[in-house]
Short mmCIF file of C-alpha atoms in Angstrom, two decimals:
data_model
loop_
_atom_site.label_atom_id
_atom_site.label_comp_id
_atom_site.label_asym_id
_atom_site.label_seq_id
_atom_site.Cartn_x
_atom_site.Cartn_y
_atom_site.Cartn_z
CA UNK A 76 -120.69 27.13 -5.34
CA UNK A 77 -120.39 27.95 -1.62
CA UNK A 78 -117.35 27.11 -0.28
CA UNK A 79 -118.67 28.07 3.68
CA UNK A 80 -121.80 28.01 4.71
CA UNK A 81 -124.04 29.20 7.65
CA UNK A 82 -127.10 27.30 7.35
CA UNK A 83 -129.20 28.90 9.87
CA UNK A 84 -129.75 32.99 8.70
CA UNK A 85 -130.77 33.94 12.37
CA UNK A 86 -130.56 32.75 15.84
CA UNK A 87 -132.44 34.17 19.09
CA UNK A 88 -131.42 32.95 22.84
CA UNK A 89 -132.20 34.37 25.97
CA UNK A 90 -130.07 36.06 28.10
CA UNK A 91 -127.59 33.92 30.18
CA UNK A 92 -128.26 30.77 28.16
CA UNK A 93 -125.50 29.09 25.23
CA UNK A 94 -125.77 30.81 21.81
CA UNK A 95 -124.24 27.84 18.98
CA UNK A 96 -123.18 29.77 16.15
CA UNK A 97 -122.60 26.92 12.81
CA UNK A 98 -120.94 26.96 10.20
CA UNK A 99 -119.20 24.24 6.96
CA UNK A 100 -117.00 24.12 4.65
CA UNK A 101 -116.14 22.04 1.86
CA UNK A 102 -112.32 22.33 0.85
CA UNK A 103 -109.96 20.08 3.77
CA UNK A 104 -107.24 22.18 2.91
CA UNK A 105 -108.19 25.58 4.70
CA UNK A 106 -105.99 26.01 7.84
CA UNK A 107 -107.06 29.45 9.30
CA UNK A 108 -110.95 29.87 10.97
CA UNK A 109 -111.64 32.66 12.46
CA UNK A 110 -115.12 33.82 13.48
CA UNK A 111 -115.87 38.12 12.91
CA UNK A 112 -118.38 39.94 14.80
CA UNK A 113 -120.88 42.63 12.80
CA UNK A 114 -122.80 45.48 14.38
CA UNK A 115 -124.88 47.68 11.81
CA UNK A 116 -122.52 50.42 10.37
CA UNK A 117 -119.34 49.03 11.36
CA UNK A 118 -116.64 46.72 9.51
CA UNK A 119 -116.53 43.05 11.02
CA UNK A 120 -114.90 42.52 14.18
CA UNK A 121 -112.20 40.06 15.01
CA UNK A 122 -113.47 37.99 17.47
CA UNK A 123 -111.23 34.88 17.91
CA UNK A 124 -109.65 31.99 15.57
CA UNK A 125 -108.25 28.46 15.53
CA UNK A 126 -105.93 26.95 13.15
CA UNK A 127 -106.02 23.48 11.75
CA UNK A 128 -104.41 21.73 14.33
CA UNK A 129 -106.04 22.16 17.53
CA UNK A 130 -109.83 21.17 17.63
CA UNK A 131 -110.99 24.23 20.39
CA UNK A 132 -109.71 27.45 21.56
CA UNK A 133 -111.34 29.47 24.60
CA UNK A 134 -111.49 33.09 25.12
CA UNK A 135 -113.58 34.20 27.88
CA UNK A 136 -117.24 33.28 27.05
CA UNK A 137 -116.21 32.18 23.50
CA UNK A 138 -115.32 28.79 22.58
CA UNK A 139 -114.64 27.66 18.80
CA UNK A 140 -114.52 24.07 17.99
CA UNK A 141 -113.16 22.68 15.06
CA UNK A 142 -114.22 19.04 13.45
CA UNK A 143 -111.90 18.21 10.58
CA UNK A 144 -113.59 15.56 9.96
CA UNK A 145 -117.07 16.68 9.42
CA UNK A 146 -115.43 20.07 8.04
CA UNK A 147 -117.57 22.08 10.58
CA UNK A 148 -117.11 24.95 12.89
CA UNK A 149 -118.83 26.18 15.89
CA UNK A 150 -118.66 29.36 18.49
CA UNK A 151 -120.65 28.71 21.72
CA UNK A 152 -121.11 32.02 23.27
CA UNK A 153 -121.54 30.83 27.94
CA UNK A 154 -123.62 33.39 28.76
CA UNK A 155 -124.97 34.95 25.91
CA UNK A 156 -125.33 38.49 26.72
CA UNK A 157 -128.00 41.56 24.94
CA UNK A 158 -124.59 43.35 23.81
CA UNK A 159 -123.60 40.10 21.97
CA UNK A 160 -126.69 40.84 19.61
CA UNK A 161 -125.27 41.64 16.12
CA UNK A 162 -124.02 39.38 12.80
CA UNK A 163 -121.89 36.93 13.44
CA UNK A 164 -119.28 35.78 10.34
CA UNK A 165 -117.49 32.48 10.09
CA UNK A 166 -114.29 33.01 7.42
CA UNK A 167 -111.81 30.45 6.15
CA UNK A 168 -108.52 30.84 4.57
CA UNK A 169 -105.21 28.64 3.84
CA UNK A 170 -101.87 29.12 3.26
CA UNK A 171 -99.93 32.56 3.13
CA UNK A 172 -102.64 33.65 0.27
CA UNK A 173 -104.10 36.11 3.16
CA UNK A 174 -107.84 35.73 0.98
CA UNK A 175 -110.10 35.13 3.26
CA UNK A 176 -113.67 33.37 2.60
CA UNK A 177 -116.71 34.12 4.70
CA UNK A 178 -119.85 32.30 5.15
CA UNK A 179 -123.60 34.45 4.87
CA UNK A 180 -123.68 35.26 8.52
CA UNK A 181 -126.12 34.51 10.96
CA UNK A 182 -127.79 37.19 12.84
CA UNK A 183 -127.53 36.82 16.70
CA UNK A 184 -130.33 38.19 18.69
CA UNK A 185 -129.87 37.99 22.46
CA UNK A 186 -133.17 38.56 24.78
CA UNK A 187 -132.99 40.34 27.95
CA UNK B 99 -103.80 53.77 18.15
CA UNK B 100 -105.92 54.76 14.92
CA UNK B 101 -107.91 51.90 13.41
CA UNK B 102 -108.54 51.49 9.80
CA UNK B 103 -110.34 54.22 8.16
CA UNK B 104 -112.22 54.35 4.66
CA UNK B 105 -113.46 57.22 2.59
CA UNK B 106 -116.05 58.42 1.72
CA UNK B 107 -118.86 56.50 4.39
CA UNK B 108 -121.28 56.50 1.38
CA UNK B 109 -121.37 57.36 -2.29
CA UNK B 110 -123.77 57.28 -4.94
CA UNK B 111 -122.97 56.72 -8.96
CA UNK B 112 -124.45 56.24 -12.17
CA UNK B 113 -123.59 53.38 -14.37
CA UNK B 114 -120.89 53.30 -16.38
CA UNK B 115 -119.20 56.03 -14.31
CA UNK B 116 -115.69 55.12 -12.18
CA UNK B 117 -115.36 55.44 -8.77
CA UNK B 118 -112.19 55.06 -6.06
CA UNK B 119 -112.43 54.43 -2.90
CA UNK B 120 -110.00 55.07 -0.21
CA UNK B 121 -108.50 52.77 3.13
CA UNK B 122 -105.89 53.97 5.28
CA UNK B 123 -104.36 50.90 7.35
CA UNK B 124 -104.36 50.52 11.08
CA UNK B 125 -100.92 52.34 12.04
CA UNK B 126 -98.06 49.76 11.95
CA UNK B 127 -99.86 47.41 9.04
CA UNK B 128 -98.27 47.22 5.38
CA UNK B 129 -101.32 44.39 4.00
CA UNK B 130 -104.44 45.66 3.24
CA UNK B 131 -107.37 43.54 1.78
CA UNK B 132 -110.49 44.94 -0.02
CA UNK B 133 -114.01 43.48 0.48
CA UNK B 134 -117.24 43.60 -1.60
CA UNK B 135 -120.34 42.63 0.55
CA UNK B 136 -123.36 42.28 -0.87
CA UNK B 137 -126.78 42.56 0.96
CA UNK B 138 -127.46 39.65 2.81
CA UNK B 139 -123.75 38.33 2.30
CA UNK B 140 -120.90 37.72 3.94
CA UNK B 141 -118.01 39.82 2.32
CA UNK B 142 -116.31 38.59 -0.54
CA UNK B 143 -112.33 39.25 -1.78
CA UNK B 144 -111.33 41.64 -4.17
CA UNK B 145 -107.29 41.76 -3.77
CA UNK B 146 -104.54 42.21 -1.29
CA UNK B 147 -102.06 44.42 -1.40
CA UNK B 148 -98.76 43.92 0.33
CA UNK B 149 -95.70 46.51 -0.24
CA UNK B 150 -97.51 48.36 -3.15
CA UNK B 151 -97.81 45.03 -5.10
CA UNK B 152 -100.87 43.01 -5.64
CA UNK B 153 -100.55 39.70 -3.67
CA UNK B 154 -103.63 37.43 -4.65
CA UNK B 155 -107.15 38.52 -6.18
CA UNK B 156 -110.54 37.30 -6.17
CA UNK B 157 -113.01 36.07 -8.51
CA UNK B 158 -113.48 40.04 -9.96
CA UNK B 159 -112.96 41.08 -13.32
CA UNK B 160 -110.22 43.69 -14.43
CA UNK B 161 -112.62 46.90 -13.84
CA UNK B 162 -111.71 46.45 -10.32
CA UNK B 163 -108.18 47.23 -9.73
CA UNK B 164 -106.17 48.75 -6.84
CA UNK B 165 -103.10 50.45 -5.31
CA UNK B 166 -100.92 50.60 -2.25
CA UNK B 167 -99.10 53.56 -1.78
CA UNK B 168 -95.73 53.57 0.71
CA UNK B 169 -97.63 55.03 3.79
CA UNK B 170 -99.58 51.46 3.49
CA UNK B 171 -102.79 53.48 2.65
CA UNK B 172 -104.42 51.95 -0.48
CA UNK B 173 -107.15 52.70 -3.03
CA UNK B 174 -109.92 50.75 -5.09
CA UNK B 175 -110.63 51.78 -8.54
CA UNK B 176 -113.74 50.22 -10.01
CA UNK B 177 -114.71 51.24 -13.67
CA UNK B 178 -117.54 51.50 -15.85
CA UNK B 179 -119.89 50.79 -13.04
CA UNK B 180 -123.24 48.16 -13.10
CA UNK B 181 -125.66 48.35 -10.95
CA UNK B 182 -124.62 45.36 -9.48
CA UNK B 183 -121.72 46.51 -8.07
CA UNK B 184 -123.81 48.80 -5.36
CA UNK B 185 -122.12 46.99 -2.27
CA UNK B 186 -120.70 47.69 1.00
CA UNK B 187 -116.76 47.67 0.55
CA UNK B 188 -114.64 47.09 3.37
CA UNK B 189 -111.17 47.17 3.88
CA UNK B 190 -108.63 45.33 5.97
CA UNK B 191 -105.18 45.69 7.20
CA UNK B 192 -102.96 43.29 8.69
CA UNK B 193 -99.66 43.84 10.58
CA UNK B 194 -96.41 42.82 9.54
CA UNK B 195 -95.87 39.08 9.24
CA UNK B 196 -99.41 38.40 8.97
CA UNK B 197 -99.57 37.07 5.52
CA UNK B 198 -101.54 34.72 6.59
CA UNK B 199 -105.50 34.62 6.61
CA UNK B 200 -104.83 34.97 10.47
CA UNK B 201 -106.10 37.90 11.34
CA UNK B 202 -107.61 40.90 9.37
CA UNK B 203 -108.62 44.24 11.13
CA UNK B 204 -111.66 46.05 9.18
CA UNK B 205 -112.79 49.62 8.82
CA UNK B 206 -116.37 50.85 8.79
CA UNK B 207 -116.77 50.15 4.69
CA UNK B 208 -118.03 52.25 1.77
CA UNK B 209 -122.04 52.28 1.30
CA UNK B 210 -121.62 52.30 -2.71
CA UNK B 211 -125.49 52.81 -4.83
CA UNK B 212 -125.17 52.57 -8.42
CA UNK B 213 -127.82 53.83 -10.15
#
């Protein structure tokens, strides 16, 4: 029983144009989602979070939004860029536990 | 700054053998988190670790088990391997008063095969 999901396995966008990264969860009471970045060979990558009780957070071209309601996450990447190309991880958590849950990953392919 | 740092990069066993695998933390962290990802998954929790006690585990059975030493640096013991259990394991530290699922800093992982 999946308790995040990342429906789509693999995205491709062209160069300059939006990437939407998606991702759900079931459980309302995670308060911690964070979004990791994975290039072959190397551990996951912070890339940038929001807690429960805002609904977006901005850092440079990334933008997460958070819908309570419909218990989904997104990261729009403005411009999507060939370096950005790599695995991208959506991961939940709650509490002080420090456990953190991560969706499947959807691979990110951006086209020069 | 060093970031975290796992040992060895890859490793190959046969079943039923035991196997540790090493993490030093990011300088300045005292949590550390271990990892199992599977191919085609995202990575999964073992345990945390926070001052040399365990602090919250994982859907894993009692095979897998772990230690935090007082430099922070930490270890995963797995025992009486399956083949299964061939997985990349990562491990995370997190500075001090970070408890929280906030933010987790990972090193490159260990390729395990079981054979």
């Amino acid at each position: 029983d999946q308790q995040v999901k990342q429906n789509s396995p693999s995205l491709s966008v062209q160069e300059g144009r939006i990437s939407i990264l998606n991702c759900d969860y079931t459980n309302s009471m995670f308060d911690y989602f964070l979004w990791y970045k994975k290039y072959p060979a190397e551990g996951p990558t912070f890339l940038i979070s929001i807690s429960s009780i805002k609904d977006k957070n901005e850092d440079g071209r990334f933008t997460v939004f958070l819908n309570k309601s419909a218990k989904h996450l997104s990261l729009h990447i403005v411009p999507s860029q060939p370096g950005d190309s790599a695995v991208y991880f959506c991961a939940v958590g709650s509490g002080n536990t420090g456990k953190l849950i991560f969706g499947q990953g959807t691979t990110l392919q951006v086209k020069p | 700054e060093t970031g975290v740092t796992q040992s060895p990069t890859h490793l190959i066993k046969t079943r039923g053998q035991q196997v540790t695998l090493r993490c030093s933390s990011q300088s300045g962290h005292n949590t550390v988190s271990w990892y199992q990802q599977a191919l085609g998954q995202g990575p999964q929790f073992i345990f945390q670790y926070y001052r040399e006690e365990e602090n919250g585990r994982g859907n894993f059975p009692p095979r897998f088990s772990g230690l935090q030493f007082p430099n922070y640096s930490s270890e995963l013991n797995v025992n009486a391997l399956e083949l299964d259990d061939s997985a990349l394991y990562l491990c995370a530290s997190s500075p001090p008063g970070a408890l929280k699922a906030d933010t987790q800093y990972f090193g490159p992982g260990t390729r395990l095969t079981v054979l």
